[in-house]
Amino acid sequence: MTTLISDTEHQDRTVHRVLLGKKQVLVTEDEPLLPQLERSGILVEYQCREGYCSACTIKLLWGKVDYPIEPLAWVNSGYVLACCAIVKSDIEIALL
Amino acid sequence: MSYSTFNRKKFDSLQEPMFFGENVNVARYDQQKHPIFEKLIEKQLSFFWRPEEVDLSNDRKDFLKLEEHEQHIFLSNLKYQTLLDSVQGRSPNVALLPIVSLPELETWIETWSFSETIHSRSYTHIIRNIVNDPTKVFDDIIVNEEIAKRAVSVSKYYDDLIELVNLYNTLGLGTHHVPERGEVVVTMKTLKKALYLTVASVNVLEAIRFYVSFACSFAFAERTLMEGNAKIIKLIARDEALHLNGTQHMMNLMMSGRDDPEMAVIAQECQQDVINIFVEAAQQERDWAQYLFKDGSMIGLNAQILGQYVEYITNVRMQAIGLEPQFPTKNNPIPWINAWLVSDNVQVAPQEAEISSYLVGQIDNDLDGADFDDFDL
Ligand code: FES
Ligand SMILES: [Fe+2]
Ligand SMILES: [Fe+2]
């Protein structure tokens, strides 16, 4: 469940759950999905890391993401560009 | 209909399809039917680079130290890339400009193809710097059987489309008798089908065909060998990712029917052909890896690992245009390659930062650590 937590600087930060198979990762809205997955040890394919190569495309089974800047790559519905998507709710994803 | 370099008709280009509508007349970018192509032009222009910016004097020393089978790997890859960029430096122009109908797409095609000519020029720069007689290397491209096989695959769809469009522009629609070819049926349907397969085949070229070669270049660089070459390959890879974006947009727009409803029907009918083009290219690339390593492997890479990488990347590229992945490989067997392919220069070492989107002077390879002492990072 999406939760509000207060961090040490007394800022409220929204935290969402990302489900991937049997794994669960907590992410914030402060940065895109890709670096947060990487930090939790999940390898996602990438190349440009700025939204134009489409290498980081992963399946979005359910949930909401948002792009602060519209990426150049084509994104089909049901997919998400991990390098530039901000997670906006709990989501479930699948790799290739 | 015959091609006109300045169509005198008055029409609303926002209502035209990407291809086979009116010939473009005014090169205007204030309004765009598909703004993505204008964005790609801007991005490509921001990527502009010149091969001479990269100093290759250390590569020459490195090359002489390579074992013979490693020299074979290195030169063969350069030859294959030379073939690919020879084709790409001209064919989008020759095949697509006579039939394109949107100004922003027309200019993207020209910008795209121009950037491929920079790649070709960079191969001359590399070859001239590492061997005494470049002619030997270039002359082999035409006679080398392994390269010839691939030349057929990368040019045949272009050539078919060009032939059909030539007939269409001179004789119009209908069944035409062509000497040594027999009856050729030119309908809007056969033209659009030839176009769709051409874009699919170019998409595969941009998506897969460079990557065995890229992997080898970066594997040398991981051993701190041929690092100037790796810098050039990084710049080429960045461009190729953008070209791939362009062909993926063309494919996806065609498949969606949003641009031209008839194209969606053709895309549906050709789906198996497109899958076959992917699978055939993947097979050729795996065979290429076998040829590269026929006399011995290099540290960190062998034909089997490269074959798996080809399958993996083919799956990724197929998914990007809504096709089912065709190979069992679900993970990248050489994940370290992505750190080399990444185009962002903010995150890399200061030396690397000299590769940038704007013009810089010649990169000096002989800087040692002391030269960076004054840098505050
Ligand atoms: S890594 Fe290139 S689009 Fe995400
Ligand atoms: Fe190229
Ligand atoms: Fe290209």
Short mmCIF file of C-alpha atoms and ligand atoms in Angstrom, two decimals:
data_model
loop_
_atom_site.label_atom_id
_atom_site.label_comp_id
_atom_site.label_asym_id
_atom_site.label_seq_id
_atom_site.Cartn_x
_atom_site.Cartn_y
_atom_site.Cartn_z
CA MET A 1 0.00 0.00 0.00
CA THR A 2 1.24 3.47 -0.83
CA THR A 3 2.30 5.15 2.41
CA LEU A 4 3.46 8.51 3.62
CA ILE A 5 6.58 8.34 5.71
CA SER A 6 8.41 11.15 7.45
CA ASP A 7 12.13 11.04 6.88
CA THR A 8 14.79 12.54 9.09
CA GLU A 9 14.43 15.98 7.55
CA HIS A 10 10.77 15.90 8.53
CA GLN A 11 9.74 15.89 4.90
CA ASP A 12 6.77 13.79 3.98
CA ARG A 13 7.71 11.37 1.22
CA THR A 14 5.33 9.16 -0.62
CA VAL A 15 6.55 5.59 -0.88
CA HIS A 16 5.13 3.05 -3.32
CA ARG A 17 5.54 -0.67 -3.58
CA VAL A 18 6.88 -2.14 -6.82
CA LEU A 19 6.10 -5.80 -7.28
CA LEU A 20 8.29 -7.87 -9.59
CA GLY A 21 7.55 -11.57 -9.48
CA LYS A 22 8.07 -12.55 -5.85
CA LYS A 23 10.19 -9.49 -5.11
CA GLN A 24 9.00 -6.22 -3.65
CA VAL A 25 10.88 -2.92 -3.80
CA LEU A 26 9.93 0.36 -2.12
CA VAL A 27 10.38 3.44 -4.31
CA THR A 28 9.84 7.16 -3.93
CA GLU A 29 8.70 9.80 -6.39
CA ASP A 30 12.02 11.61 -6.09
CA GLU A 31 13.69 9.91 -9.03
CA PRO A 32 12.81 7.54 -11.86
CA LEU A 33 12.17 3.83 -11.42
CA LEU A 34 15.40 2.57 -13.04
CA PRO A 35 18.02 3.79 -10.52
CA GLN A 36 15.83 2.67 -7.63
CA LEU A 37 15.50 -0.84 -9.06
CA GLU A 38 19.25 -0.95 -9.68
CA ARG A 39 20.01 0.03 -6.08
CA SER A 40 17.93 -2.87 -4.88
CA GLY A 41 19.95 -5.22 -7.05
CA ILE A 42 17.57 -5.66 -9.96
CA LEU A 43 19.30 -5.47 -13.34
CA VAL A 44 17.23 -3.70 -15.96
CA GLU A 45 18.46 -3.26 -19.53
CA TYR A 46 19.37 0.33 -20.35
CA GLN A 47 21.31 2.34 -22.85
CA CYS A 48 20.66 6.08 -23.07
CA ARG A 49 19.07 6.64 -19.65
CA GLU A 50 17.29 9.65 -21.07
CA GLY A 51 14.21 8.32 -22.75
CA TYR A 52 15.12 7.91 -26.41
CA CYS A 53 16.50 4.40 -26.93
CA SER A 54 13.61 2.30 -25.48
CA ALA A 55 16.05 -0.32 -24.14
CA CYS A 56 14.67 0.06 -20.60
CA THR A 57 11.09 -0.79 -21.60
CA ILE A 58 9.44 -3.11 -19.05
CA LYS A 59 5.90 -4.40 -18.68
CA LEU A 60 3.50 -2.52 -16.42
CA LEU A 61 0.91 -5.04 -15.25
CA TRP A 62 -1.03 -2.54 -13.16
CA GLY A 63 -0.58 0.78 -11.39
CA LYS A 64 0.24 4.31 -12.38
CA VAL A 65 3.42 6.01 -13.61
CA ASP A 66 4.06 9.50 -14.87
CA TYR A 67 6.69 11.16 -17.09
CA PRO A 68 7.79 14.64 -15.94
CA ILE A 69 9.17 15.22 -19.46
CA GLU A 70 7.59 13.38 -22.37
CA PRO A 71 10.18 10.81 -23.51
CA LEU A 72 11.23 10.60 -27.19
CA ALA A 73 10.80 6.82 -27.27
CA TRP A 74 7.50 5.27 -28.29
CA VAL A 75 5.79 3.69 -25.28
CA ASN A 76 2.98 1.20 -25.91
CA SER A 77 0.20 1.01 -23.35
CA GLY A 78 0.98 -1.63 -20.75
CA TYR A 79 4.68 -0.75 -20.85
CA VAL A 80 6.85 1.72 -19.00
CA LEU A 81 10.21 3.34 -19.76
CA ALA A 82 12.06 2.69 -16.53
CA CYS A 83 14.74 5.36 -17.01
CA CYS A 84 12.35 8.28 -16.93
CA ALA A 85 9.08 7.08 -15.36
CA ILE A 86 8.11 8.30 -11.92
CA VAL A 87 6.04 5.75 -10.00
CA LYS A 88 2.74 7.27 -8.85
CA SER A 89 1.02 4.37 -7.11
CA ASP A 90 1.82 0.83 -6.07
CA ILE A 91 2.64 -1.00 -9.31
CA GLU A 92 3.42 -4.45 -10.60
CA ILE A 93 6.01 -4.86 -13.34
CA ALA A 94 7.56 -7.69 -15.34
CA LEU A 95 10.86 -7.84 -17.15
CA LEU A 96 11.29 -9.33 -20.64
CA MET B 1 2.62 10.28 -61.02
CA SER B 2 6.15 11.56 -61.34
CA TYR B 3 8.25 13.10 -58.64
CA SER B 4 8.40 16.87 -58.37
CA THR B 5 11.12 18.68 -56.43
CA PHE B 6 8.66 21.47 -55.70
CA ASN B 7 5.07 20.32 -55.80
CA ARG B 8 2.97 23.30 -57.00
CA LYS B 9 -0.27 22.00 -55.55
CA LYS B 10 -1.80 23.70 -52.53
CA PHE B 11 -2.67 21.17 -49.84
CA ASP B 12 -2.65 20.79 -46.07
CA SER B 13 0.43 18.73 -45.21
CA LEU B 14 -1.03 18.00 -41.76
CA GLN B 15 -3.55 15.77 -43.53
CA GLU B 16 -0.93 13.81 -45.50
CA PRO B 17 0.31 10.34 -44.54
CA MET B 18 4.05 9.85 -43.84
CA PHE B 19 4.56 8.27 -47.28
CA PHE B 20 2.83 8.06 -50.68
CA GLY B 21 0.80 11.24 -50.27
CA GLU B 22 1.73 14.53 -51.94
CA ASN B 23 5.41 15.26 -52.59
CA VAL B 24 6.62 17.76 -50.01
CA ASN B 25 6.82 21.33 -51.24
CA VAL B 26 7.56 23.89 -48.52
CA ALA B 27 10.16 22.79 -45.98
CA ARG B 28 8.34 24.20 -42.97
CA TYR B 29 8.56 23.09 -39.37
CA ASP B 30 6.20 25.53 -37.67
CA GLN B 31 3.52 22.87 -37.73
CA GLN B 32 4.07 19.13 -37.68
CA LYS B 33 1.83 16.14 -38.11
CA HIS B 34 4.30 13.97 -36.19
CA PRO B 35 6.38 16.26 -33.93
CA ILE B 36 8.59 13.33 -32.92
CA PHE B 37 10.58 13.66 -36.15
CA GLU B 38 11.31 17.33 -35.45
CA LYS B 39 12.48 16.34 -31.97
CA LEU B 40 14.73 13.65 -33.43
CA ILE B 41 16.28 16.19 -35.81
CA GLU B 42 17.08 18.49 -32.90
CA LYS B 43 18.52 15.66 -30.84
CA GLN B 44 20.64 14.40 -33.75
CA LEU B 45 21.99 17.90 -34.37
CA SER B 46 22.91 18.20 -30.69
CA PHE B 47 24.87 14.94 -31.07
CA PHE B 48 27.05 16.28 -33.88
CA TRP B 49 30.65 15.13 -33.68
CA ARG B 50 33.71 14.80 -35.91
CA PRO B 51 35.89 11.68 -35.99
CA GLU B 52 39.07 13.77 -36.00
CA GLU B 53 38.23 14.94 -32.48
CA VAL B 54 39.32 11.55 -31.22
CA ASP B 55 43.05 10.91 -31.04
CA LEU B 56 43.98 7.39 -32.15
CA SER B 57 47.76 7.42 -31.72
CA ASN B 58 47.61 4.98 -28.80
CA ASP B 59 45.32 2.71 -30.78
CA ARG B 60 48.03 2.30 -33.39
CA LYS B 61 50.44 1.03 -30.74
CA ASP B 62 47.75 -1.19 -29.24
CA PHE B 63 46.81 -2.66 -32.60
CA LEU B 64 50.39 -3.75 -33.28
CA LYS B 65 50.41 -5.54 -29.92
CA LEU B 66 47.18 -7.48 -30.57
CA GLU B 67 47.42 -11.13 -31.41
CA GLU B 68 46.70 -12.02 -35.01
CA HIS B 69 43.26 -13.47 -34.30
CA GLU B 70 42.39 -10.34 -32.33
CA GLN B 71 43.42 -8.16 -35.25
CA HIS B 72 41.11 -10.29 -37.39
CA ILE B 73 38.24 -9.61 -34.98
CA PHE B 74 38.92 -5.91 -34.90
CA LEU B 75 39.34 -5.38 -38.65
CA SER B 76 36.44 -7.66 -39.61
CA ASN B 77 34.09 -5.69 -37.41
CA LEU B 78 35.27 -2.43 -38.95
CA LYS B 79 34.66 -3.85 -42.42
CA TYR B 80 31.15 -4.95 -41.52
CA GLN B 81 30.33 -1.59 -39.97
CA THR B 82 31.70 0.09 -43.08
CA LEU B 83 29.27 -1.94 -45.17
CA LEU B 84 26.33 -1.03 -42.94
CA ASP B 85 27.06 2.67 -42.92
CA SER B 86 27.78 2.72 -46.66
CA VAL B 87 24.24 1.48 -47.13
CA GLN B 88 22.74 3.76 -44.52
CA GLY B 89 24.58 6.87 -45.71
CA ARG B 90 22.64 6.76 -48.95
CA SER B 91 19.65 4.44 -48.91
CA PRO B 92 17.21 6.32 -46.67
CA ASN B 93 17.67 9.25 -49.06
CA VAL B 94 17.43 7.29 -52.29
CA ALA B 95 14.56 5.04 -51.23
CA LEU B 96 12.46 7.24 -48.97
CA LEU B 97 12.83 10.85 -50.14
CA PRO B 98 10.92 10.31 -53.42
CA ILE B 99 7.88 9.04 -51.51
CA VAL B 100 7.87 10.99 -48.25
CA SER B 101 5.00 13.44 -47.68
CA LEU B 102 5.76 15.29 -44.46
CA PRO B 103 8.41 18.04 -44.21
CA GLU B 104 9.55 17.05 -40.72
CA LEU B 105 9.95 13.42 -41.75
CA GLU B 106 11.75 14.39 -44.97
CA THR B 107 14.28 16.41 -42.98
CA TRP B 108 14.66 13.66 -40.38
CA ILE B 109 15.53 11.19 -43.15
CA GLU B 110 18.18 13.56 -44.50
CA THR B 111 19.57 14.28 -41.02
CA TRP B 112 19.63 10.58 -40.18
CA SER B 113 21.41 9.62 -43.37
CA PHE B 114 23.90 12.48 -42.98
CA SER B 115 24.87 11.23 -39.54
CA GLU B 116 25.61 7.82 -41.10
CA THR B 117 28.13 9.50 -43.41
CA ILE B 118 29.97 10.70 -40.30
CA HIS B 119 30.18 7.07 -39.19
CA SER B 120 31.66 6.09 -42.54
CA ARG B 121 34.20 8.89 -42.28
CA SER B 122 35.15 7.69 -38.81
CA TYR B 123 36.04 4.23 -40.17
CA THR B 124 38.46 5.82 -42.60
CA HIS B 125 39.91 7.80 -39.68
CA ILE B 126 40.36 4.61 -37.64
CA ILE B 127 41.72 2.44 -40.44
CA ARG B 128 44.12 5.14 -41.65
CA ASN B 129 45.48 5.40 -38.12
CA ILE B 130 46.05 1.75 -37.37
CA VAL B 131 47.24 0.16 -40.63
CA ASN B 132 49.79 1.26 -43.19
CA ASP B 133 47.66 0.39 -46.22
CA PRO B 134 43.93 1.19 -45.79
CA THR B 135 43.26 0.01 -49.35
CA LYS B 136 43.72 -3.63 -48.33
CA VAL B 137 41.04 -3.29 -45.69
CA PHE B 138 38.54 -1.43 -47.88
CA ASP B 139 39.09 -3.64 -50.92
CA ASP B 140 38.26 -6.75 -48.92
CA ILE B 141 34.75 -5.48 -48.10
CA ILE B 142 33.57 -6.21 -51.64
CA VAL B 143 35.16 -9.66 -51.94
CA ASN B 144 34.79 -11.00 -48.40
CA GLU B 145 32.10 -13.70 -48.56
CA GLU B 146 30.89 -13.31 -44.98
CA ILE B 147 30.30 -9.61 -45.57
CA ALA B 148 28.72 -10.22 -48.98
CA LYS B 149 26.04 -12.44 -47.42
CA ARG B 150 25.05 -9.62 -45.12
CA ALA B 151 25.20 -7.05 -47.89
CA VAL B 152 22.41 -8.91 -49.68
CA SER B 153 20.19 -8.93 -46.59
CA VAL B 154 20.65 -5.27 -45.71
CA SER B 155 20.12 -3.95 -49.24
CA LYS B 156 17.49 -6.18 -50.85
CA TYR B 157 14.38 -4.54 -49.37
CA TYR B 158 15.70 -1.09 -50.18
CA ASP B 159 16.45 -2.19 -53.74
CA ASP B 160 12.98 -3.72 -54.22
CA LEU B 161 11.30 -0.56 -53.00
CA ILE B 162 13.49 1.66 -55.17
CA GLU B 163 12.69 -0.42 -58.24
CA LEU B 164 8.93 -0.32 -57.61
CA VAL B 165 8.94 3.41 -56.91
CA ASN B 166 10.94 4.04 -60.10
CA LEU B 167 8.32 2.16 -62.11
CA TYR B 168 5.54 4.00 -60.31
CA ASN B 169 7.11 7.39 -61.01
CA THR B 170 7.76 6.72 -64.69
CA LEU B 171 4.89 4.41 -65.74
CA GLY B 172 2.34 4.80 -62.95
CA LEU B 173 0.18 2.07 -61.44
CA GLY B 174 -0.38 -1.12 -63.44
CA THR B 175 1.39 -4.26 -64.57
CA HIS B 176 4.62 -3.42 -66.31
CA HIS B 177 6.94 -5.58 -68.34
CA VAL B 178 10.50 -5.10 -67.16
CA PRO B 179 13.35 -6.59 -69.24
CA GLU B 180 15.03 -9.46 -67.38
CA ARG B 181 12.46 -9.24 -64.58
CA GLY B 182 9.19 -10.10 -66.29
CA GLU B 183 5.83 -8.71 -65.17
CA VAL B 184 5.96 -6.37 -62.20
CA VAL B 185 2.68 -5.41 -60.54
CA VAL B 186 2.66 -1.84 -59.25
CA THR B 187 -0.33 -1.11 -57.05
CA MET B 188 -0.63 1.12 -54.01
CA LYS B 189 -0.72 -2.09 -52.04
CA THR B 190 2.52 -3.55 -53.46
CA LEU B 191 4.22 -0.17 -53.01
CA LYS B 192 3.15 0.17 -49.39
CA LYS B 193 4.08 -3.42 -48.64
CA ALA B 194 7.57 -2.89 -50.09
CA LEU B 195 7.86 0.25 -47.96
CA TYR B 196 6.74 -1.51 -44.79
CA LEU B 197 9.22 -4.36 -45.26
CA THR B 198 11.99 -1.87 -46.00
CA VAL B 199 11.34 0.05 -42.80
CA ALA B 200 11.19 -3.26 -40.89
CA SER B 201 14.51 -4.34 -42.36
CA VAL B 202 16.18 -0.99 -41.60
CA ASN B 203 14.75 -1.14 -38.10
CA VAL B 204 16.51 -4.47 -37.64
CA LEU B 205 19.73 -3.09 -39.10
CA GLU B 206 19.74 -0.20 -36.62
CA ALA B 207 18.55 -2.42 -33.76
CA ILE B 208 20.76 -5.49 -33.94
CA ARG B 209 23.38 -5.51 -36.63
CA PHE B 210 25.92 -3.24 -34.95
CA TYR B 211 25.87 -4.82 -31.55
CA VAL B 212 28.27 -7.75 -31.95
CA SER B 213 30.78 -5.28 -33.20
CA PHE B 214 30.07 -2.81 -30.39
CA ALA B 215 30.54 -5.58 -27.82
CA CYS B 216 33.97 -6.50 -29.24
CA SER B 217 35.12 -2.87 -29.30
CA PHE B 218 34.12 -2.39 -25.67
CA ALA B 219 35.67 -5.72 -24.66
CA PHE B 220 39.00 -4.46 -26.03
CA ALA B 221 38.53 -1.19 -24.16
CA GLU B 222 37.79 -3.05 -20.91
CA ARG B 223 41.39 -4.30 -21.24
CA THR B 224 42.43 -0.67 -21.88
CA LEU B 225 43.13 -1.51 -25.52
CA MET B 226 41.92 0.45 -28.57
CA GLU B 227 40.34 3.10 -26.35
CA GLY B 228 40.20 5.79 -29.02
CA ASN B 229 38.21 3.38 -31.16
CA ALA B 230 35.87 2.74 -28.20
CA LYS B 231 35.24 6.48 -27.86
CA ILE B 232 34.23 6.64 -31.51
CA ILE B 233 32.02 3.56 -31.12
CA LYS B 234 30.31 5.19 -28.13
CA LEU B 235 29.43 8.17 -30.30
CA ILE B 236 28.21 5.92 -33.10
CA ALA B 237 26.12 3.85 -30.68
CA ARG B 238 24.47 7.00 -29.39
CA ASP B 239 23.50 7.98 -32.95
CA GLU B 240 22.29 4.47 -33.79
CA ALA B 241 19.98 4.47 -30.76
CA LEU B 242 18.37 7.62 -32.16
CA HIS B 243 18.04 6.13 -35.65
CA LEU B 244 16.39 3.12 -34.07
CA ASN B 245 13.95 5.42 -32.31
CA GLY B 246 13.07 6.87 -35.73
CA THR B 247 12.39 3.51 -37.37
CA GLN B 248 10.48 2.28 -34.31
CA HIS B 249 8.24 5.33 -34.54
CA MET B 250 7.65 4.76 -38.24
CA MET B 251 6.78 1.10 -37.60
CA ASN B 252 4.54 1.85 -34.63
CA LEU B 253 2.77 4.69 -36.44
CA MET B 254 2.18 2.45 -39.45
CA MET B 255 0.92 -0.45 -37.31
CA SER B 256 -1.42 1.79 -35.34
CA GLY B 257 -3.21 2.98 -38.48
CA ARG B 258 -3.14 6.47 -37.00
CA ASP B 259 -1.09 7.74 -39.91
CA ASP B 260 -2.54 5.76 -42.82
CA PRO B 261 -5.32 3.20 -42.16
CA GLU B 262 -4.28 1.07 -45.15
CA MET B 263 -0.79 0.73 -43.65
CA ALA B 264 -2.27 -0.91 -40.52
CA VAL B 265 -3.81 -3.63 -42.69
CA ILE B 266 -0.53 -4.20 -44.49
CA ALA B 267 1.35 -4.29 -41.18
CA GLN B 268 -1.03 -6.96 -39.96
CA GLU B 269 -0.56 -9.03 -43.12
CA CYS B 270 3.23 -8.68 -42.95
CA GLN B 271 3.65 -9.52 -39.28
CA GLN B 272 5.18 -12.93 -39.93
CA ASP B 273 7.54 -11.46 -42.55
CA VAL B 274 8.77 -8.93 -39.99
CA ILE B 275 9.33 -11.66 -37.40
CA ASN B 276 11.28 -13.59 -40.03
CA ILE B 277 13.44 -10.55 -40.80
CA PHE B 278 14.35 -10.30 -37.10
CA VAL B 279 15.08 -14.01 -36.77
CA GLU B 280 17.15 -14.14 -39.95
CA ALA B 281 19.22 -11.15 -38.85
CA ALA B 282 19.80 -12.69 -35.42
CA GLN B 283 20.97 -15.91 -37.07
CA GLN B 284 23.34 -13.96 -39.34
CA GLU B 285 24.77 -12.09 -36.38
CA ARG B 286 25.35 -15.32 -34.48
CA ASP B 287 27.12 -16.72 -37.55
CA TRP B 288 29.16 -13.53 -37.71
CA ALA B 289 30.31 -14.10 -34.13
CA GLN B 290 31.44 -17.61 -35.15
CA TYR B 291 33.41 -16.14 -38.06
CA LEU B 292 35.02 -13.51 -35.83
CA PHE B 293 36.21 -16.09 -33.33
CA LYS B 294 37.14 -18.84 -35.79
CA ASP B 295 40.87 -18.55 -34.91
CA GLY B 296 40.42 -17.83 -31.21
CA SER B 297 38.36 -15.86 -28.71
CA MET B 298 39.18 -12.73 -26.76
CA ILE B 299 39.13 -12.21 -23.00
CA GLY B 300 35.57 -11.89 -21.74
CA LEU B 301 33.88 -12.78 -25.02
CA ASN B 302 33.33 -15.83 -27.14
CA ALA B 303 30.94 -16.82 -29.90
CA GLN B 304 28.48 -18.44 -27.52
CA ILE B 305 28.15 -15.46 -25.18
CA LEU B 306 27.84 -13.11 -28.14
CA GLY B 307 25.18 -15.37 -29.64
CA GLN B 308 23.18 -15.13 -26.43
CA TYR B 309 23.60 -11.37 -26.42
CA VAL B 310 22.27 -11.20 -29.99
CA GLU B 311 19.21 -13.24 -28.96
CA TYR B 312 18.65 -11.10 -25.90
CA ILE B 313 18.86 -7.82 -27.76
CA THR B 314 16.63 -9.16 -30.53
CA ASN B 315 13.98 -9.94 -27.91
CA VAL B 316 14.27 -6.40 -26.51
CA ARG B 317 13.92 -4.85 -29.98
CA MET B 318 10.96 -7.02 -30.92
CA GLN B 319 9.12 -6.07 -27.77
CA ALA B 320 9.63 -2.39 -28.60
CA ILE B 321 7.43 -2.76 -31.68
CA GLY B 322 4.87 -4.96 -30.01
CA LEU B 323 6.14 -8.36 -31.23
CA GLU B 324 6.55 -11.46 -29.10
CA PRO B 325 10.19 -12.18 -28.19
CA GLN B 326 11.39 -15.20 -30.22
CA PHE B 327 14.34 -16.42 -28.16
CA PRO B 328 14.59 -18.08 -24.74
CA THR B 329 17.39 -15.76 -23.52
CA LYS B 330 15.83 -13.52 -20.87
CA ASN B 331 18.93 -11.89 -19.40
CA ASN B 332 21.76 -9.85 -20.80
CA PRO B 333 24.84 -12.14 -20.66
CA ILE B 334 27.18 -9.12 -20.88
CA PRO B 335 25.52 -6.46 -18.71
CA TRP B 336 28.80 -4.49 -18.49
CA ILE B 337 28.22 -3.36 -22.07
CA ASN B 338 25.48 -0.94 -20.98
CA ALA B 339 27.92 1.18 -19.01
CA TRP B 340 29.79 1.67 -22.30
CA LEU B 341 26.67 2.26 -24.36
CA VAL B 342 25.26 4.88 -22.02
CA SER B 343 25.44 8.25 -23.70
CA ASP B 344 25.22 10.42 -20.64
CA ASN B 345 28.59 12.09 -20.22
CA VAL B 346 27.85 13.72 -16.87
CA GLN B 347 28.22 10.44 -15.03
CA VAL B 348 31.53 9.34 -16.48
CA ALA B 349 35.13 10.11 -15.64
CA PRO B 350 36.50 13.58 -16.49
CA GLN B 351 38.54 12.21 -19.41
CA GLU B 352 35.39 10.68 -20.85
CA ALA B 353 33.51 13.94 -20.41
CA GLU B 354 35.47 15.31 -23.32
CA ILE B 355 33.23 13.30 -25.56
CA SER B 356 30.34 15.64 -25.67
CA SER B 357 27.54 16.88 -27.81
CA TYR B 358 29.38 19.99 -28.85
CA LEU B 359 32.56 20.52 -30.75
CA VAL B 360 35.74 20.09 -28.81
CA GLY B 361 39.36 20.19 -29.83
CA GLN B 362 41.30 17.03 -30.48
CA ILE B 363 41.17 14.76 -27.44
CA ASP B 364 44.65 14.30 -26.07
CA ASN B 365 45.20 10.68 -25.08
CA ASP B 366 48.48 11.31 -23.33
CA LEU B 367 47.08 13.23 -20.38
CA ASP B 368 48.10 11.49 -17.22
CA GLY B 369 46.59 11.67 -13.76
CA ALA B 370 48.65 14.74 -12.83
CA ASP B 371 46.90 16.79 -15.48
CA PHE B 372 43.70 16.50 -13.52
CA ASP B 373 45.19 17.62 -10.20
CA ASP B 374 43.72 21.08 -10.58
CA PHE B 375 40.24 19.78 -11.15
CA ASP B 376 37.76 20.26 -8.35
CA LEU B 377 35.17 17.54 -8.62
S1 FES C 1 17.49 3.73 -21.20
FE1 FES C 1 17.05 4.63 -23.12
S2 FES C 1 14.91 4.98 -23.03
FE2 FES C 1 15.41 4.30 -21.04
FE FE C 2 25.63 4.41 -38.59
FE FE C 3 22.04 4.22 -38.17
#
